[in-house]
XYZ file of C-alpha atoms in Angstrom:
402
model
C -8.497 -4.138 -5.578
C -9.795 -5.902 -2.261
C -8.113 -7.886 0.013
C -9.691 -10.258 2.779
C -8.656 -9.823 6.449
C -6.216 -12.508 7.680
C -7.253 -15.009 10.170
C -5.357 -13.891 13.255
C -6.894 -10.316 12.088
C -9.270 -9.075 14.946
C -11.927 -6.486 13.126
C -13.877 -4.387 15.495
C -17.203 -4.898 14.851
C -16.371 -9.114 14.939
C -17.861 -10.936 18.049
C -16.808 -13.721 19.065
C -19.032 -16.301 21.223
C -17.108 -15.277 24.378
C -17.904 -11.550 23.735
C -21.648 -12.340 23.640
C -21.358 -14.504 26.463
C -19.688 -12.249 28.791
C -22.059 -9.299 28.075
C -25.409 -11.418 28.348
C -23.735 -12.427 31.796
C -23.132 -8.534 32.606
C -26.473 -7.634 31.760
C -27.642 -10.348 34.190
C -25.270 -9.393 37.001
C -26.167 -5.478 36.799
C -30.102 -6.764 37.071
C -29.343 -8.683 39.946
C -27.907 -5.686 41.891
C -30.486 -3.584 40.642
C -33.038 -6.059 42.072
C -31.445 -6.137 45.371
C -31.241 -2.699 45.531
C -34.690 -1.726 44.838
C -36.129 -4.890 46.578
C -34.469 -3.373 49.926
C -35.685 -0.088 48.962
C -38.925 -0.798 48.561
C -39.257 -3.352 51.528
C -37.153 -1.663 53.967
C -38.039 -3.845 57.159
C -37.779 -7.714 56.777
C -40.360 -8.405 59.064
C -42.868 -6.506 57.715
C -45.529 -8.116 54.971
C -45.006 -6.869 51.709
C -48.164 -6.538 49.495
C -49.224 -9.508 48.116
C -49.146 -7.971 44.302
C -45.842 -6.412 44.694
C -44.214 -9.168 46.769
C -45.041 -11.872 43.664
C -44.224 -9.383 40.873
C -40.658 -8.554 42.420
C -40.109 -12.127 42.814
C -41.523 -13.583 40.141
C -42.402 -11.664 37.052
C -39.590 -9.506 37.700
C -36.727 -11.777 37.090
C -38.471 -13.475 34.333
C -39.130 -10.697 32.295
C -35.060 -9.953 33.076
C -34.548 -13.110 31.631
C -36.363 -12.438 28.644
C -34.604 -9.000 28.191
C -31.097 -10.361 28.414
C -32.122 -13.217 25.595
C -32.800 -10.203 23.344
C -29.553 -9.032 23.358
C -28.362 -12.022 21.061
C -30.452 -9.819 18.277
C -29.198 -6.577 19.136
C -26.529 -6.429 16.446
C -29.606 -7.394 13.615
C -32.073 -4.913 15.467
C -30.508 -2.356 17.564
C -33.289 -0.049 17.602
C -35.881 -2.708 18.094
C -34.016 -4.538 20.886
C -33.175 -1.221 22.685
C -36.591 -0.383 22.494
C -37.950 -3.737 23.687
C -36.058 -3.690 26.666
C -36.391 -0.253 27.569
C -40.108 -1.243 27.756
C -39.571 -3.850 29.791
C -37.459 -1.720 32.162
C -40.609 -0.550 33.003
C -41.935 -3.363 34.729
C -38.711 -5.249 35.587
C -35.424 -3.744 37.193
C -33.704 -7.140 36.322
C -34.160 -5.930 32.808
C -32.356 -2.889 33.762
C -29.031 -4.754 33.165
C -30.028 -5.780 29.571
C -31.155 -2.309 28.915
C -27.966 -0.432 29.754
C -26.179 -3.004 27.264
C -28.353 -2.501 25.041
C -28.515 1.240 24.954
C -24.177 1.628 24.785
C -24.707 -0.841 21.884
C -26.994 1.668 20.317
C -24.826 4.683 20.859
C -22.180 3.110 19.123
C -23.641 3.414 16.061
C -23.677 6.862 16.605
C -27.039 8.094 15.116
C -28.525 10.796 17.148
C -32.000 9.889 15.624
C -31.697 6.811 17.282
C -30.234 7.500 20.345
C -32.056 10.479 21.351
C -35.970 8.592 21.305
C -34.692 5.701 23.158
C -32.731 7.691 25.840
C -36.291 9.821 26.545
C -38.070 6.068 26.562
C -35.452 5.308 29.217
C -36.090 8.096 31.447
C -39.989 7.710 31.175
C -39.406 4.013 31.688
C -37.304 4.762 34.471
C -40.217 7.335 36.009
C -42.898 4.669 35.488
C -41.369 1.804 37.777
C -40.224 4.176 40.375
C -43.517 5.654 40.829
C -46.189 3.475 39.894
C -44.356 -0.470 40.020
C -42.167 0.031 43.148
C -42.238 3.531 44.553
C -40.440 4.112 47.689
C -42.382 4.136 50.972
C -42.666 7.175 52.940
C -43.203 10.662 52.063
C -39.582 11.733 51.732
C -38.969 10.438 48.202
C -37.283 12.759 45.397
C -39.674 15.481 43.526
C -40.308 14.174 40.134
C -38.281 17.136 38.222
C -35.343 15.809 40.958
C -35.811 11.789 39.836
C -36.418 12.936 36.241
C -32.803 14.713 36.231
C -31.074 11.571 37.915
C -32.517 9.420 35.217
C -31.203 11.886 32.840
C -27.588 11.947 34.090
C -27.484 8.252 33.875
C -28.833 7.794 30.645
C -26.143 10.135 29.814
C -23.534 8.531 31.155
C -24.408 5.334 29.502
C -24.577 6.917 26.347
C -21.150 8.948 26.207
C -19.542 5.195 27.213
C -21.413 3.854 24.283
C -20.472 6.587 22.021
C -16.557 6.455 23.008
C -16.500 3.076 22.050
C -18.221 3.539 19.005
C -15.385 6.230 18.267
C -12.813 4.017 18.934
C -14.264 1.082 16.899
C -14.588 3.633 14.053
C -10.938 4.421 14.749
C -9.521 0.697 14.500
C -11.814 0.230 11.822
C -9.519 3.013 9.814
C -6.160 1.392 10.873
C -8.005 -2.090 9.319
C -8.727 -0.287 6.185
C -5.781 1.311 6.013
C -3.557 -1.610 6.277
C -5.873 -3.914 4.088
C -5.181 -0.811 1.079
C -1.687 -0.572 1.794
C -1.484 -4.763 1.489
C -3.398 -4.607 -1.686
C -1.525 -1.459 -3.180
C 1.433 -3.606 -2.572
C 0.437 -6.607 -4.110
C -0.748 -4.447 -7.126
C 2.940 -3.038 -6.905
C 4.647 -6.837 -6.985
C 2.525 -7.596 -9.966
C 3.014 -4.811 -11.525
C 6.715 -5.228 -11.227
C 6.478 -8.870 -12.189
C 4.852 -7.863 -15.534
C 7.351 -5.226 -16.221
C 10.327 -7.690 -15.414
C 8.638 -10.284 -18.029
C 7.982 -7.544 -20.274
C 11.881 -6.701 -20.210
C 12.442 -10.388 -20.565
C 10.485 -10.442 -23.559
C 12.227 -7.592 -25.244
C 15.676 -8.630 -24.409
C 14.929 -12.231 -25.701
C 13.366 -10.603 -28.907
C 16.250 -8.381 -29.370
C 18.934 -11.103 -29.123
C 17.406 -14.123 -30.528
C 15.459 -12.548 -33.263
C 18.840 -11.906 -34.992
C 20.373 -15.313 -34.786
C 17.145 -17.103 -35.326
C 16.399 -15.023 -38.529
C 19.836 -16.053 -40.170
C 19.550 -20.207 -39.286
C 15.821 -19.666 -41.001
C 17.528 -18.077 -44.011
C 19.588 -20.944 -44.190
C 17.369 -23.617 -43.594
C 14.789 -22.058 -45.734
C 17.740 -22.346 -48.628
C 18.812 -26.049 -47.676
C 14.940 -26.492 -48.390
C 14.429 -24.995 -51.644
C 17.440 -25.078 -53.032
C 17.948 -29.256 -53.887
C 20.764 -28.419 -56.653
C 22.954 -26.567 -54.442
C 27.194 -27.709 -54.420
C 28.581 -29.906 -51.692
C 30.894 -26.921 -50.888
C 27.431 -24.356 -50.770
C 25.531 -26.661 -48.542
C 28.338 -27.424 -46.001
C 28.538 -23.805 -45.382
C 24.961 -23.561 -45.182
C 25.052 -25.995 -42.582
C 28.128 -24.554 -40.836
C 26.157 -20.833 -40.308
C 22.988 -22.725 -39.306
C 24.940 -24.514 -36.504
C 27.372 -21.647 -36.085
C 24.214 -19.089 -35.385
C 22.386 -21.944 -33.481
C 25.556 -21.938 -30.783
C 25.389 -18.216 -31.059
C 21.945 -17.567 -30.151
C 22.339 -20.227 -27.241
C 25.397 -18.050 -26.267
C 23.471 -14.852 -26.429
C 20.546 -16.779 -24.481
C 22.806 -17.114 -21.527
C 23.969 -13.805 -21.541
C 20.713 -11.947 -21.718
C 19.658 -14.272 -18.453
C 23.543 -13.594 -16.703
C 22.385 -9.627 -17.580
C 18.429 -10.439 -16.104
C 20.126 -12.449 -13.337
C 21.300 -9.403 -10.872
C 23.484 -10.321 -7.552
C 23.031 -8.629 -4.225
C 24.108 -5.472 -4.878
C 22.021 -5.149 -7.816
C 24.687 -4.768 -10.593
C 24.581 -6.929 -13.662
C 26.307 -9.966 -13.760
C 27.701 -9.884 -17.321
C 27.839 -6.555 -19.544
C 25.210 -6.095 -22.765
C 26.507 -5.250 -26.121
C 26.877 -1.865 -27.244
C 28.250 -0.027 -30.522
C 31.422 -1.226 -29.715
C 30.569 -4.744 -30.665
C 28.911 -3.458 -33.808
C 31.780 -4.325 -36.282
C 31.057 -7.653 -35.010
C 27.431 -7.545 -35.904
C 27.743 -6.806 -39.133
C 30.279 -9.000 -39.691
C 27.663 -12.242 -38.751
C 25.353 -10.224 -41.067
C 27.836 -10.317 -44.213
C 28.562 -13.962 -43.542
C 25.077 -14.705 -43.479
C 24.769 -13.400 -47.215
C 23.211 -9.871 -46.402
C 25.317 -7.107 -48.112
C 25.331 -4.339 -45.069
C 27.243 -0.692 -45.661
C 28.433 1.549 -42.878
C 28.382 4.900 -43.255
C 31.472 6.942 -43.702
C 32.733 10.004 -41.228
C 30.413 8.600 -38.241
C 30.818 9.989 -35.439
C 33.462 9.387 -31.884
C 31.501 6.943 -29.901
C 33.989 6.896 -27.013
C 32.337 9.892 -25.059
C 28.791 8.019 -26.131
C 26.523 7.108 -22.452
C 26.537 3.249 -22.440
C 22.404 3.509 -22.338
C 22.577 5.314 -25.296
C 24.746 2.741 -27.027
C 23.182 -0.337 -26.059
C 19.819 1.301 -27.003
C 21.621 2.038 -30.446
C 23.361 -1.236 -30.668
C 19.699 -2.821 -30.410
C 18.290 -0.470 -33.288
C 20.720 -1.598 -35.624
C 20.234 -5.334 -34.925
C 16.462 -4.847 -35.183
C 16.922 -2.817 -38.473
C 19.197 -5.517 -39.824
C 16.581 -8.023 -38.692
C 13.793 -6.528 -39.996
C 15.418 -5.720 -43.756
C 16.923 -9.214 -43.526
C 12.976 -10.701 -43.395
C 11.325 -8.073 -45.460
C 13.859 -7.139 -47.984
C 16.447 -10.105 -48.746
C 19.338 -9.923 -50.729
C 18.421 -5.973 -50.310
C 21.637 -3.771 -49.682
C 21.009 -2.571 -45.839
C 23.023 0.836 -45.477
C 24.027 1.789 -41.843
C 24.611 5.387 -40.549
C 25.694 7.266 -37.724
C 25.548 11.028 -36.931
C 25.875 13.457 -34.150
C 27.995 14.961 -31.316
C 28.095 15.385 -27.505
C 25.846 17.892 -26.163
C 22.548 17.052 -29.006
C 21.484 13.643 -30.260
C 22.834 10.554 -31.909
C 21.243 9.497 -35.272
C 21.037 6.085 -36.371
C 19.464 5.385 -39.829
C 19.348 1.832 -41.316
C 17.760 2.098 -44.806
C 17.055 -0.553 -47.468
C 15.305 -0.750 -50.906
C 12.636 -2.998 -51.762
C 13.272 -6.787 -51.778
C 14.919 -7.520 -55.334
C 14.096 -11.361 -54.962
C 10.164 -11.132 -55.021
C 9.697 -14.650 -55.691
C 11.427 -15.256 -51.640
C 9.142 -16.306 -48.966
C 8.882 -13.969 -46.193
C 10.649 -14.946 -43.049
C 7.496 -15.317 -40.478
C 7.941 -13.113 -37.401
C 5.706 -11.755 -34.264
C 5.429 -8.359 -35.686
C 6.312 -6.885 -31.972
C 10.014 -6.053 -33.114
C 9.139 -2.352 -33.764
C 6.718 -1.892 -31.209
C 9.234 -2.917 -28.405
C 11.793 -1.044 -29.733
C 9.604 2.288 -29.814
C 9.150 1.484 -26.165
C 13.233 0.731 -25.627
C 13.517 3.984 -27.427
C 10.897 6.119 -25.843
C 12.452 4.654 -22.665
C 15.662 6.136 -23.511
C 14.388 9.470 -24.161
C 14.894 9.405 -27.840
C 12.617 9.245 -30.924
C 11.755 6.693 -33.675
C 10.474 6.686 -37.149
C 9.907 4.285 -39.641
C 8.234 4.132 -43.109
C 8.357 3.813 -46.915
C 9.875 6.792 -48.449
C 9.579 5.954 -52.437
C 11.360 2.990 -52.769
C 13.391 3.172 -49.648
C 12.348 1.877 -46.465
C 13.896 4.099 -43.423
C 14.345 3.592 -39.942
C 15.553 6.778 -38.049
C 16.337 7.095 -34.300
C 17.449 10.330 -32.146
C 19.087 9.508 -29.222
C 20.149 12.119 -26.888
C 23.784 12.594 -26.266
C 25.149 14.298 -23.164
C 28.016 16.222 -23.106
């Protein structure tokens, strides 16, 4: 995942119109200083008549070539090596162009590529010697020897390259900071999106666990009213009452789920979720809907069972009863609890095949066991389900801390 930089985020490689303007202005200013220094050095006596061609060259051609070199700076980002080479060649015939060539050479050095810097640097030294020896030679016989003048040019060029190289290092550092900030921002957005997805999945699991049980009861009674037109009035009223009570209970459970999912500022749930302490109420609701349920005798003492394990076990039993009512109507469902502290809590829900093979199956989303398996895995337990002969068995083992 990538992110675009913010509007107020300053990237080190991005130039504004002002950045370009002051660079061109600085190049012209440096060129003017070099031109004045050259004029004073080559023609020290104001009363002396300068040579015709050198005077015309210094006054007319030199500034014109300097303006051309300054204009080339506008393209140095697109063709850095070519522009640095062109401005360097122009410095061999124009002192005003030396200002633009200084900016171009420093800009080339910011790229930190020695295979580009060294040839242009050598060409700069050669162009400086050509200008000083051929175009504007110093009058008199006390001028520096060639090797000394070359050494001075090498030192000046080395300083320019060092400054440009340090600017390039700083830009690379700032660029890495910007990339790290963008990466951190992208990762933060990814974590937020992942948290939102996880929260949606949690809500979906809670809604399924809570509402599937109630809605299956409503579906069963409404189906009974649809297909049994010969029901006695008292049974019809009982079915309508069951539909009404389960619909109201579904709304109540829905409010409870939403209350649990909404947490206060301290992070504690607003309402407790159902645990195995509410198992008798769950079994009574199932029996009132017409499903025969038997709870195994000799169950363990659940007072020391951790709340999270108890809540997961309650959801397992609720899902098992819902699936049994959907896929094996009129069959007897057996719920068995076993285990002890320091070991595991074993929850088993078993039922034979449906005794009423003509009944239409209750539609389902097909994700109940998948969500239940995920819930059990997150709790550190194991889940197994399938047919063993003519009996379907859903078994879950959950850790029971001592």
